[in-house]
Amino acid sequence: MVKLVEYDDASPEVRAVYEDIARTRGIDPRDVNNAWKAQAIHPKNMARFWERAKTIMAPGALDHVTKELIYLAVSISQQCEYCIASHTHQARKKGASEAQLAEMFAIVGLAVEGNRMASAYRIPVDPMFDE
Amino acid sequence: MVKLVEYDDASPEVRAVYEDIARTRGIDPRDVNNAWKAQAIHPKNMARFWERAKTIMAPGALDHVTKELIYLAVSISQQCEYCIASHTHQARKKGASEAQLAEMFAIVGLAVEGNRMASAYRIPVDPMFDE
Amino acid sequence: MVKLVEYDDASPEVRAVYEDIARTRGIDPRDVNNAWKAQAIHPKNMARFWERAKTIMAPGALDHVTKELIYLAVSISQQCEYCIASHTHQARKKGASEAQLAEMFAIVGLAVEGNRMASAYRIPVDPMFDE
Amino acid sequence: MVKLVEYDDASPEVRAVYEDIARTRGIDPRDVNNAWKAQAIHPKNMARFWERAKTIMAPGALDHVTKELIYLAVSISQQCEYCIASHTHQARKKGASEAQLAEMFAIVGLAVEGNRMASAYRIPVDPMFDE
Amino acid sequence: MVKLVEYDDASPEVRAVYEDIARTRGIDPRDVNNAWKAQAIHPKNMARFWERAKTIMAPGALDHVTKELIYLAVSISQQCEYCIASHTHQARKKGASEAQLAEMFAIVGLAVEGNRMASAYRIPVDPMFDE
Amino acid sequence: MVKLVEYDDASPEVRAVYEDIARTRGIDPRDVNNAWKAQAIHPKNMARFWERAKTIMAPGALDHVTKELIYLAVSISQQCEYCIASHTHQARKKGASEAQLAEMFAIVGLAVEGNRMASAYRIPVDPMFDE
């Protein structure tokens, strides 16, 4: 099995990240999800990824749910099993409805097909799109 | 050059699709973008894709701008040049701000990296995500 | 511009590959397509790729057109502009009809969507598929 | 576990789709594969995808086996585990031989490499391919 | 379960490949990894892939560890679970350190994001890159 | 054309990033490549990406050339035209030889095929890889 670093076995550097994740999400530092427990074998990479995620996923010009839907849509288009499982959970937890998920799924399916048709037909970019 | 079928040279079947696109978007049927003029060599495929796009991209549980941002996010994650050019144009036309585009771009970048890290570390799905 | 190695400027090693491609395709060795003229800066890689392509694309349990359609379908799903341009040309030259191309395009679009839905819904493999 | 909607627990809307799938495939509506039982939580999306799949995968200018081989080739190039499991099963059931599968697998491998080499060498499209 | 062909049940053609793999890696032919035992149902494809892998992965202008790191980096960017599991094992066995793996993981994450940003911003190639 | 922000037209925030890039690379701040001039319309994203790139691409457990080869290998596997053009240039500038590039290209081609075969044959992970 892949080694998961539990809070109680973690170095101070790793614990500090688990604690910040826990604070941000209002959970116990022992309950951070496996994405962090697995990345902990490379603490610097994990810390850098967490800092970035915390900044980028915070509500701004786009709200919490929209940000989760976009993250999930990308993860579906890239076919990442873990990311789909964790961000579907996050999206629902943050208030995404089944109707919103269904519409997003349909857009992802339409877009991945549209992307291939643009290539298949070698569609030239319209001048108006470059104005 | 790839053959683009102009409205004036199009068959009645193709014209009908151009006209419905034009009606839906409030433009002239001669001004549909190249995505349609290129797909027109296979009218049945084009008609089926348009019908689906019209249904899926109409506002519902998700609004116009959110749908465009999701379509564009997927197109960026799949690296489709034409789709990025046309849907960036659409998103701005429908009211997406630079701040919203910037935040979405950052989420796409974060997600494509997160997707690879989930694979690199072979992260097992947390039981809570399957409840 | 990327450097293209023309037959008249090529080393004997490269010329030998151009000549075998020309023989196989019934063309002049000066008319091999750019895929070869560009790869020629790394003769060993080019020679190895050509040997493999010649063997794999020769008619066998699958005929010429079916093989070209499969190669093209993969290239569309991977969104490779050059490969789509060259293999659409090859497929038509070998006898693929517009109706066959249209049906293949539709299958590619359906499959890339189906692939994402399998991920989005995290569909478990049916036991019968493992028998 | 992901929720699978069984026929006996399904809404009339979902049952109607299961029954049409069963009719088309000559099976019992309780035996539709998991791809449908999982998508059933979003009935409209499932119904739309089934309608399209039924139309596109029906024999036409391309026969049953060729269509399955193309769908499977795309699924392999996109690395979709469920789709590969289900369509390998379908392809064999519809008559694809091991020799045909082996040749298709080799073409997929050749194409995904050829696609990258076209990018690595930045190969310009030959003018003849645009005629 | 997918059928794995064990050495003792293998045809002479398959055994010969297992033996060459074993010789090259200094292991017992009964201990080749599943990648070979699964591909063995198509002996010609397996033999061709092994011949190529043996040649390409042998130390040359790039050493053993660098070659494994590149193979693994590509497998992570393509999100191939089996390949990541087997080549992470290979890389460590050949001497890659955790620090080297951590730096490579970070480069993969940076590159997959950089790749999308190049598409998102539709960045034109600088003339100097074509000199 | 996509808008490129030149140094002389840039805001102080953007100029500061151009100057740090220029310092790091020993060039004039007016000569940063298009990747930066295009991303400059979203200064915060550009600054964050540059900070990360500077840290990750600096020599450490892996040297300059190896890091560039890995970045380029990922960009080829993801088929990013701009990234391939710019990082091929960088790799040669930092001392990568044609022989090293040729071997890396061959590994990328082998890996993208190997990745698909792992999926096509649904190869189960060997227990030893989880130890």
PDB file of N, CA and C in Angstrom, chain D residues 22-107:
ATOM      1  N   ALA D  22     -32.345  -2.769 -23.266  1.00  0.00           N
ATOM      2  CA  ALA D  22     -32.535  -4.222 -23.229  1.00  0.00           C
ATOM      3  C   ALA D  22     -33.076  -4.730 -24.562  1.00  0.00           C
ATOM      4  N   ARG D  23     -34.075  -3.994 -25.105  1.00  0.00           N
ATOM      5  CA  ARG D  23     -34.662  -4.372 -26.399  1.00  0.00           C
ATOM      6  C   ARG D  23     -33.581  -4.365 -27.472  1.00  0.00           C
ATOM      7  N   THR D  24     -32.825  -3.286 -27.522  1.00  0.00           N
ATOM      8  CA  THR D  24     -31.791  -3.119 -28.549  1.00  0.00           C
ATOM      9  C   THR D  24     -30.721  -4.215 -28.468  1.00  0.00           C
ATOM     10  N   ARG D  25     -30.412  -4.645 -27.258  1.00  0.00           N
ATOM     11  CA  ARG D  25     -29.332  -5.628 -27.071  1.00  0.00           C
ATOM     12  C   ARG D  25     -29.823  -7.057 -26.872  1.00  0.00           C
ATOM     13  N   GLY D  26     -31.140  -7.233 -26.824  1.00  0.00           N
ATOM     14  CA  GLY D  26     -31.686  -8.572 -26.623  1.00  0.00           C
ATOM     15  C   GLY D  26     -31.335  -9.155 -25.267  1.00  0.00           C
ATOM     16  N   ILE D  27     -31.411  -8.298 -24.237  1.00  0.00           N
ATOM     17  CA  ILE D  27     -31.161  -8.774 -22.874  1.00  0.00           C
ATOM     18  C   ILE D  27     -32.345  -8.411 -21.977  1.00  0.00           C
ATOM     19  N   ASP D  28     -32.263  -8.796 -20.703  1.00  0.00           N
ATOM     20  CA  ASP D  28     -33.301  -8.459 -19.747  1.00  0.00           C
ATOM     21  C   ASP D  28     -33.028  -7.053 -19.198  1.00  0.00           C
ATOM     22  N   PRO D  29     -34.059  -6.218 -19.008  1.00  0.00           N
ATOM     23  CA  PRO D  29     -33.819  -4.848 -18.520  1.00  0.00           C
ATOM     24  C   PRO D  29     -33.140  -4.803 -17.150  1.00  0.00           C
ATOM     25  N   ARG D  30     -33.171  -5.931 -16.429  1.00  0.00           N
ATOM     26  CA  ARG D  30     -32.484  -5.968 -15.126  1.00  0.00           C
ATOM     27  C   ARG D  30     -30.968  -6.168 -15.327  1.00  0.00           C
ATOM     28  N   ASP D  31     -30.585  -6.510 -16.563  1.00  0.00           N
ATOM     29  CA  ASP D  31     -29.174  -6.839 -16.825  1.00  0.00           C
ATOM     30  C   ASP D  31     -28.419  -5.767 -17.605  1.00  0.00           C
ATOM     31  N   VAL D  32     -28.952  -4.533 -17.659  1.00  0.00           N
ATOM     32  CA  VAL D  32     -28.164  -3.483 -18.335  1.00  0.00           C
ATOM     33  C   VAL D  32     -26.880  -3.312 -17.517  1.00  0.00           C
ATOM     34  N   ASN D  33     -25.787  -2.928 -18.179  1.00  0.00           N
ATOM     35  CA  ASN D  33     -24.515  -2.858 -17.430  1.00  0.00           C
ATOM     36  C   ASN D  33     -24.434  -1.602 -16.559  1.00  0.00           C
ATOM     37  N   ASN D  34     -23.452  -1.597 -15.668  1.00  0.00           N
ATOM     38  CA  ASN D  34     -23.332  -0.543 -14.659  1.00  0.00           C
ATOM     39  C   ASN D  34     -23.259   0.875 -15.222  1.00  0.00           C
ATOM     40  N   ALA D  35     -22.782   1.013 -16.455  1.00  0.00           N
ATOM     41  CA  ALA D  35     -22.685   2.345 -17.055  1.00  0.00           C
ATOM     42  C   ALA D  35     -24.046   3.048 -16.983  1.00  0.00           C
ATOM     43  N   TRP D  36     -25.111   2.279 -17.151  1.00  0.00           N
ATOM     44  CA  TRP D  36     -26.457   2.875 -17.127  1.00  0.00           C
ATOM     45  C   TRP D  36     -26.974   3.000 -15.707  1.00  0.00           C
ATOM     46  N   LYS D  37     -26.715   1.980 -14.884  1.00  0.00           N
ATOM     47  CA  LYS D  37     -27.197   2.012 -13.491  1.00  0.00           C
ATOM     48  C   LYS D  37     -26.566   3.162 -12.704  1.00  0.00           C
ATOM     49  N   ALA D  38     -25.358   3.577 -13.100  1.00  0.00           N
ATOM     50  CA  ALA D  38     -24.688   4.686 -12.400  1.00  0.00           C
ATOM     51  C   ALA D  38     -25.174   6.041 -12.935  1.00  0.00           C
ATOM     52  N   GLN D  39     -25.348   6.137 -14.246  1.00  0.00           N
ATOM     53  CA  GLN D  39     -25.785   7.413 -14.843  1.00  0.00           C
ATOM     54  C   GLN D  39     -27.246   7.725 -14.513  1.00  0.00           C
ATOM     55  N   ALA D  40     -27.967   6.714 -14.033  1.00  0.00           N
ATOM     56  CA  ALA D  40     -29.416   6.886 -13.795  1.00  0.00           C
ATOM     57  C   ALA D  40     -29.757   7.946 -12.748  1.00  0.00           C
ATOM     58  N   ILE D  41     -28.776   8.366 -11.963  1.00  0.00           N
ATOM     59  CA  ILE D  41     -29.107   9.421 -10.978  1.00  0.00           C
ATOM     60  C   ILE D  41     -29.380  10.746 -11.691  1.00  0.00           C
ATOM     61  N   HIS D  42     -28.976  10.839 -12.943  1.00  0.00           N
ATOM     62  CA  HIS D  42     -29.267  12.027 -13.769  1.00  0.00           C
ATOM     63  C   HIS D  42     -30.001  11.541 -15.019  1.00  0.00           C
ATOM     64  N   PRO D  43     -31.309  11.233 -14.883  1.00  0.00           N
ATOM     65  CA  PRO D  43     -32.048  10.573 -15.970  1.00  0.00           C
ATOM     66  C   PRO D  43     -31.994  11.284 -17.318  1.00  0.00           C
ATOM     67  N   LYS D  44     -32.093  12.618 -17.315  1.00  0.00           N
ATOM     68  CA  LYS D  44     -32.093  13.326 -18.614  1.00  0.00           C
ATOM     69  C   LYS D  44     -30.776  13.127 -19.340  1.00  0.00           C
ATOM     70  N   ASN D  45     -29.667  13.244 -18.601  1.00  0.00           N
ATOM     71  CA  ASN D  45     -28.353  13.036 -19.231  1.00  0.00           C
ATOM     72  C   ASN D  45     -28.234  11.607 -19.760  1.00  0.00           C
ATOM     73  N   MET D  46     -28.673  10.647 -18.942  1.00  0.00           N
ATOM     74  CA  MET D  46     -28.572   9.243 -19.359  1.00  0.00           C
ATOM     75  C   MET D  46     -29.388   8.996 -20.614  1.00  0.00           C
ATOM     76  N   ALA D  47     -30.610   9.498 -20.633  1.00  0.00           N
ATOM     77  CA  ALA D  47     -31.495   9.283 -21.786  1.00  0.00           C
ATOM     78  C   ALA D  47     -30.890   9.898 -23.049  1.00  0.00           C
ATOM     79  N   ARG D  48     -30.360  11.102 -22.908  1.00  0.00           N
ATOM     80  CA  ARG D  48     -29.758  11.776 -24.071  1.00  0.00           C
ATOM     81  C   ARG D  48     -28.545  10.997 -24.573  1.00  0.00           C
ATOM     82  N   PHE D  49     -27.713  10.511 -23.642  1.00  0.00           N
ATOM     83  CA  PHE D  49     -26.514   9.764 -24.051  1.00  0.00           C
ATOM     84  C   PHE D  49     -26.916   8.445 -24.726  1.00  0.00           C
ATOM     85  N   TRP D  50     -27.924   7.772 -24.192  1.00  0.00           N
ATOM     86  CA  TRP D  50     -28.358   6.503 -24.785  1.00  0.00           C
ATOM     87  C   TRP D  50     -28.903   6.705 -26.187  1.00  0.00           C
ATOM     88  N   GLU D  51     -29.753   7.726 -26.351  1.00  0.00           N
ATOM     89  CA  GLU D  51     -30.321   7.992 -27.682  1.00  0.00           C
ATOM     90  C   GLU D  51     -29.209   8.165 -28.702  1.00  0.00           C
ATOM     91  N   ARG D  52     -28.200   8.957 -28.321  1.00  0.00           N
ATOM     92  CA  ARG D  52     -27.086   9.225 -29.235  1.00  0.00           C
ATOM     93  C   ARG D  52     -26.284   7.958 -29.500  1.00  0.00           C
ATOM     94  N   ALA D  53     -25.992   7.208 -28.432  1.00  0.00           N
ATOM     95  CA  ALA D  53     -25.204   5.980 -28.591  1.00  0.00           C
ATOM     96  C   ALA D  53     -25.928   4.990 -29.510  1.00  0.00           C
ATOM     97  N   LYS D  54     -27.233   4.868 -29.317  1.00  0.00           N
ATOM     98  CA  LYS D  54     -28.015   3.916 -30.129  1.00  0.00           C
ATOM     99  C   LYS D  54     -27.916   4.273 -31.611  1.00  0.00           C
ATOM    100  N   THR D  55     -28.049   5.556 -31.914  1.00  0.00           N
ATOM    101  CA  THR D  55     -27.985   6.026 -33.308  1.00  0.00           C
ATOM    102  C   THR D  55     -26.588   5.846 -33.901  1.00  0.00           C
ATOM    103  N   ILE D  56     -25.587   6.289 -33.153  1.00  0.00           N
ATOM    104  CA  ILE D  56     -24.214   6.319 -33.676  1.00  0.00           C
ATOM    105  C   ILE D  56     -23.602   4.925 -33.816  1.00  0.00           C
ATOM    106  N   MET D  57     -23.926   4.025 -32.889  1.00  0.00           N
ATOM    107  CA  MET D  57     -23.307   2.700 -32.927  1.00  0.00           C
ATOM    108  C   MET D  57     -24.054   1.696 -33.815  1.00  0.00           C
ATOM    109  N   ALA D  58     -25.195   2.091 -34.364  1.00  0.00           N
ATOM    110  CA  ALA D  58     -25.915   1.198 -35.281  1.00  0.00           C
ATOM    111  C   ALA D  58     -25.123   1.054 -36.584  1.00  0.00           C
ATOM    112  N   PRO D  59     -25.121  -0.137 -37.197  1.00  0.00           N
ATOM    113  CA  PRO D  59     -24.378  -0.333 -38.441  1.00  0.00           C
ATOM    114  C   PRO D  59     -24.848   0.642 -39.515  1.00  0.00           C
ATOM    115  N   GLY D  60     -23.895   1.149 -40.301  1.00  0.00           N
ATOM    116  CA  GLY D  60     -24.217   2.087 -41.375  1.00  0.00           C
ATOM    117  C   GLY D  60     -23.154   1.942 -42.452  1.00  0.00           C
ATOM    118  N   ALA D  61     -22.424   3.026 -42.708  1.00  0.00           N
ATOM    119  CA  ALA D  61     -21.310   2.945 -43.662  1.00  0.00           C
ATOM    120  C   ALA D  61     -20.177   2.106 -43.061  1.00  0.00           C
ATOM    121  N   LEU D  62     -20.176   1.980 -41.722  1.00  0.00           N
ATOM    122  CA  LEU D  62     -19.207   1.120 -41.021  1.00  0.00           C
ATOM    123  C   LEU D  62     -19.993   0.018 -40.314  1.00  0.00           C
ATOM    124  N   ASP D  63     -19.438  -1.202 -40.306  1.00  0.00           N
ATOM    125  CA  ASP D  63     -20.155  -2.318 -39.680  1.00  0.00           C
ATOM    126  C   ASP D  63     -19.978  -2.312 -38.158  1.00  0.00           C
ATOM    127  N   HIS D  64     -20.729  -3.206 -37.512  1.00  0.00           N
ATOM    128  CA  HIS D  64     -20.750  -3.341 -36.054  1.00  0.00           C
ATOM    129  C   HIS D  64     -19.354  -3.492 -35.439  1.00  0.00           C
ATOM    130  N   VAL D  65     -18.575  -4.431 -35.959  1.00  0.00           N
ATOM    131  CA  VAL D  65     -17.259  -4.710 -35.372  1.00  0.00           C
ATOM    132  C   VAL D  65     -16.321  -3.518 -35.545  1.00  0.00           C
ATOM    133  N   THR D  66     -16.320  -2.925 -36.751  1.00  0.00           N
ATOM    134  CA  THR D  66     -15.445  -1.772 -36.988  1.00  0.00           C
ATOM    135  C   THR D  66     -15.796  -0.635 -36.033  1.00  0.00           C
ATOM    136  N   LYS D  67     -17.093  -0.413 -35.823  1.00  0.00           N
ATOM    137  CA  LYS D  67     -17.514   0.651 -34.901  1.00  0.00           C
ATOM    138  C   LYS D  67     -17.046   0.373 -33.477  1.00  0.00           C
ATOM    139  N   GLU D  68     -17.169  -0.876 -33.048  1.00  0.00           N
ATOM    140  CA  GLU D  68     -16.713  -1.225 -31.698  1.00  0.00           C
ATOM    141  C   GLU D  68     -15.197  -1.071 -31.584  1.00  0.00           C
ATOM    142  N   LEU D  69     -14.467  -1.455 -32.642  1.00  0.00           N
ATOM    143  CA  LEU D  69     -12.998  -1.345 -32.612  1.00  0.00           C
ATOM    144  C   LEU D  69     -12.578   0.129 -32.511  1.00  0.00           C
ATOM    145  N   ILE D  70     -13.308   1.002 -33.219  1.00  0.00           N
ATOM    146  CA  ILE D  70     -12.980   2.433 -33.165  1.00  0.00           C
ATOM    147  C   ILE D  70     -13.302   2.992 -31.778  1.00  0.00           C
ATOM    148  N   TYR D  71     -14.452   2.623 -31.226  1.00  0.00           N
ATOM    149  CA  TYR D  71     -14.822   3.104 -29.891  1.00  0.00           C
ATOM    150  C   TYR D  71     -13.782   2.626 -28.876  1.00  0.00           C
ATOM    151  N   LEU D  72     -13.374   1.382 -28.999  1.00  0.00           N
ATOM    152  CA  LEU D  72     -12.393   0.816 -28.068  1.00  0.00           C
ATOM    153  C   LEU D  72     -11.016   1.462 -28.257  1.00  0.00           C
ATOM    154  N   ALA D  73     -10.628   1.705 -29.513  1.00  0.00           N
ATOM    155  CA  ALA D  73      -9.329   2.341 -29.787  1.00  0.00           C
ATOM    156  C   ALA D  73      -9.272   3.727 -29.135  1.00  0.00           C
ATOM    157  N   VAL D  74     -10.374   4.472 -29.237  1.00  0.00           N
ATOM    158  CA  VAL D  74     -10.418   5.797 -28.612  1.00  0.00           C
ATOM    159  C   VAL D  74     -10.345   5.655 -27.090  1.00  0.00           C
ATOM    160  N   SER D  75     -11.079   4.698 -26.544  1.00  0.00           N
ATOM    161  CA  SER D  75     -11.090   4.498 -25.087  1.00  0.00           C
ATOM    162  C   SER D  75      -9.711   4.097 -24.562  1.00  0.00           C
ATOM    163  N   ILE D  76      -8.967   3.330 -25.368  1.00  0.00           N
ATOM    164  CA  ILE D  76      -7.600   2.967 -24.966  1.00  0.00           C
ATOM    165  C   ILE D  76      -6.719   4.212 -25.033  1.00  0.00           C
ATOM    166  N   SER D  77      -6.867   4.981 -26.109  1.00  0.00           N
ATOM    167  CA  SER D  77      -6.000   6.169 -26.235  1.00  0.00           C
ATOM    168  C   SER D  77      -6.313   7.181 -25.123  1.00  0.00           C
ATOM    169  N   GLN D  78      -7.548   7.167 -24.614  1.00  0.00           N
ATOM    170  CA  GLN D  78      -7.938   8.064 -23.529  1.00  0.00           C
ATOM    171  C   GLN D  78      -7.775   7.398 -22.157  1.00  0.00           C
ATOM    172  N   GLN D  79      -7.409   6.115 -22.176  1.00  0.00           N
ATOM    173  CA  GLN D  79      -7.149   5.378 -20.930  1.00  0.00           C
ATOM    174  C   GLN D  79      -8.350   5.350 -19.982  1.00  0.00           C
ATOM    175  N   CYS D  80      -9.504   4.904 -20.490  1.00  0.00           N
ATOM    176  CA  CYS D  80     -10.706   4.806 -19.664  1.00  0.00           C
ATOM    177  C   CYS D  80     -10.936   3.353 -19.263  1.00  0.00           C
ATOM    178  N   GLU D  81     -10.642   3.027 -17.997  1.00  0.00           N
ATOM    179  CA  GLU D  81     -10.684   1.625 -17.576  1.00  0.00           C
ATOM    180  C   GLU D  81     -12.045   0.980 -17.810  1.00  0.00           C
ATOM    181  N   TYR D  82     -13.113   1.637 -17.352  1.00  0.00           N
ATOM    182  CA  TYR D  82     -14.435   1.028 -17.499  1.00  0.00           C
ATOM    183  C   TYR D  82     -14.772   0.796 -18.974  1.00  0.00           C
ATOM    184  N   CYS D  83     -14.503   1.826 -19.790  1.00  0.00           N
ATOM    185  CA  CYS D  83     -14.864   1.761 -21.213  1.00  0.00           C
ATOM    186  C   CYS D  83     -14.081   0.655 -21.922  1.00  0.00           C
ATOM    187  N   ILE D  84     -12.828   0.470 -21.529  1.00  0.00           N
ATOM    188  CA  ILE D  84     -12.003  -0.565 -22.138  1.00  0.00           C
ATOM    189  C   ILE D  84     -12.559  -1.933 -21.750  1.00  0.00           C
ATOM    190  N   ALA D  85     -12.911  -2.102 -20.477  1.00  0.00           N
ATOM    191  CA  ALA D  85     -13.466  -3.383 -20.025  1.00  0.00           C
ATOM    192  C   ALA D  85     -14.773  -3.691 -20.757  1.00  0.00           C
ATOM    193  N   SER D  86     -15.658  -2.697 -20.835  1.00  0.00           N
ATOM    194  CA  SER D  86     -16.975  -2.976 -21.426  1.00  0.00           C
ATOM    195  C   SER D  86     -16.909  -3.125 -22.957  1.00  0.00           C
ATOM    196  N   HIS D  87     -16.116  -2.286 -23.616  1.00  0.00           N
ATOM    197  CA  HIS D  87     -16.081  -2.374 -25.076  1.00  0.00           C
ATOM    198  C   HIS D  87     -15.177  -3.489 -25.599  1.00  0.00           C
ATOM    199  N   THR D  88     -14.228  -3.974 -24.798  1.00  0.00           N
ATOM    200  CA  THR D  88     -13.478  -5.167 -25.209  1.00  0.00           C
ATOM    201  C   THR D  88     -14.464  -6.337 -25.199  1.00  0.00           C
ATOM    202  N   HIS D  89     -15.298  -6.377 -24.163  1.00  0.00           N
ATOM    203  CA  HIS D  89     -16.338  -7.411 -24.050  1.00  0.00           C
ATOM    204  C   HIS D  89     -17.295  -7.314 -25.245  1.00  0.00           C
ATOM    205  N   GLN D  90     -17.778  -6.109 -25.537  1.00  0.00           N
ATOM    206  CA  GLN D  90     -18.691  -5.887 -26.665  1.00  0.00           C
ATOM    207  C   GLN D  90     -18.056  -6.295 -27.995  1.00  0.00           C
ATOM    208  N   ALA D  91     -16.804  -5.873 -28.188  1.00  0.00           N
ATOM    209  CA  ALA D  91     -16.127  -6.145 -29.462  1.00  0.00           C
ATOM    210  C   ALA D  91     -16.018  -7.651 -29.692  1.00  0.00           C
ATOM    211  N   ARG D  92     -15.606  -8.385 -28.643  1.00  0.00           N
ATOM    212  CA  ARG D  92     -15.491  -9.849 -28.789  1.00  0.00           C
ATOM    213  C   ARG D  92     -16.868 -10.451 -29.043  1.00  0.00           C
ATOM    214  N   LYS D  93     -17.862  -9.977 -28.292  1.00  0.00           N
ATOM    215  CA  LYS D  93     -19.235 -10.507 -28.427  1.00  0.00           C
ATOM    216  C   LYS D  93     -19.769 -10.291 -29.850  1.00  0.00           C
ATOM    217  N   LYS D  94     -19.379  -9.177 -30.456  1.00  0.00           N
ATOM    218  CA  LYS D  94     -19.856  -8.873 -31.809  1.00  0.00           C
ATOM    219  C   LYS D  94     -18.994  -9.526 -32.886  1.00  0.00           C
ATOM    220  N   GLY D  95     -17.958 -10.261 -32.466  1.00  0.00           N
ATOM    221  CA  GLY D  95     -17.189 -11.023 -33.433  1.00  0.00           C
ATOM    222  C   GLY D  95     -15.764 -10.588 -33.707  1.00  0.00           C
ATOM    223  N   ALA D  96     -15.253  -9.600 -32.980  1.00  0.00           N
ATOM    224  CA  ALA D  96     -13.864  -9.202 -33.203  1.00  0.00           C
ATOM    225  C   ALA D  96     -12.944 -10.349 -32.772  1.00  0.00           C
ATOM    226  N   SER D  97     -11.947 -10.661 -33.590  1.00  0.00           N
ATOM    227  CA  SER D  97     -11.006 -11.743 -33.279  1.00  0.00           C
ATOM    228  C   SER D  97      -9.823 -11.202 -32.482  1.00  0.00           C
ATOM    229  N   GLU D  98      -9.090 -12.112 -31.824  1.00  0.00           N
ATOM    230  CA  GLU D  98      -7.879 -11.700 -31.096  1.00  0.00           C
ATOM    231  C   GLU D  98      -6.883 -11.039 -32.050  1.00  0.00           C
ATOM    232  N   ALA D  99      -6.825 -11.560 -33.297  1.00  0.00           N
ATOM    233  CA  ALA D  99      -5.885 -10.993 -34.273  1.00  0.00           C
ATOM    234  C   ALA D  99      -6.276  -9.550 -34.607  1.00  0.00           C
ATOM    235  N   GLN D 100      -7.574  -9.306 -34.713  1.00  0.00           N
ATOM    236  CA  GLN D 100      -8.027  -7.937 -35.003  1.00  0.00           C
ATOM    237  C   GLN D 100      -7.753  -7.011 -33.815  1.00  0.00           C
ATOM    238  N   LEU D 101      -7.992  -7.526 -32.611  1.00  0.00           N
ATOM    239  CA  LEU D 101      -7.713  -6.722 -31.418  1.00  0.00           C
ATOM    240  C   LEU D 101      -6.221  -6.415 -31.326  1.00  0.00           C
ATOM    241  N   ALA D 102      -5.398  -7.428 -31.581  1.00  0.00           N
ATOM    242  CA  ALA D 102      -3.941  -7.231 -31.503  1.00  0.00           C
ATOM    243  C   ALA D 102      -3.475  -6.169 -32.503  1.00  0.00           C
ATOM    244  N   GLU D 103      -4.021  -6.220 -33.730  1.00  0.00           N
ATOM    245  CA  GLU D 103      -3.612  -5.228 -34.734  1.00  0.00           C
ATOM    246  C   GLU D 103      -4.100  -3.834 -34.339  1.00  0.00           C
ATOM    247  N   MET D 104      -5.302  -3.757 -33.804  1.00  0.00           N
ATOM    248  CA  MET D 104      -5.831  -2.455 -33.363  1.00  0.00           C
ATOM    249  C   MET D 104      -4.992  -1.906 -32.211  1.00  0.00           C
ATOM    250  N   PHE D 105      -4.648  -2.755 -31.245  1.00  0.00           N
ATOM    251  CA  PHE D 105      -3.808  -2.308 -30.126  1.00  0.00           C
ATOM    252  C   PHE D 105      -2.490  -1.732 -30.661  1.00  0.00           C
ATOM    253  N   ALA D 106      -1.898  -2.405 -31.640  1.00  0.00           N
ATOM    254  CA  ALA D 106      -0.611  -1.948 -32.190  1.00  0.00           C
ATOM    255  C   ALA D 106      -0.766  -0.591 -32.889  1.00  0.00           C
ATOM    256  N   ILE D 107      -1.906  -0.410 -33.574  1.00  0.00           N
ATOM    257  CA  ILE D 107      -2.143   0.881 -34.245  1.00  0.00           C
ATOM    258  C   ILE D 107      -2.303   1.993 -33.202  1.00  0.00           C
TER     259      ILE D 107
END
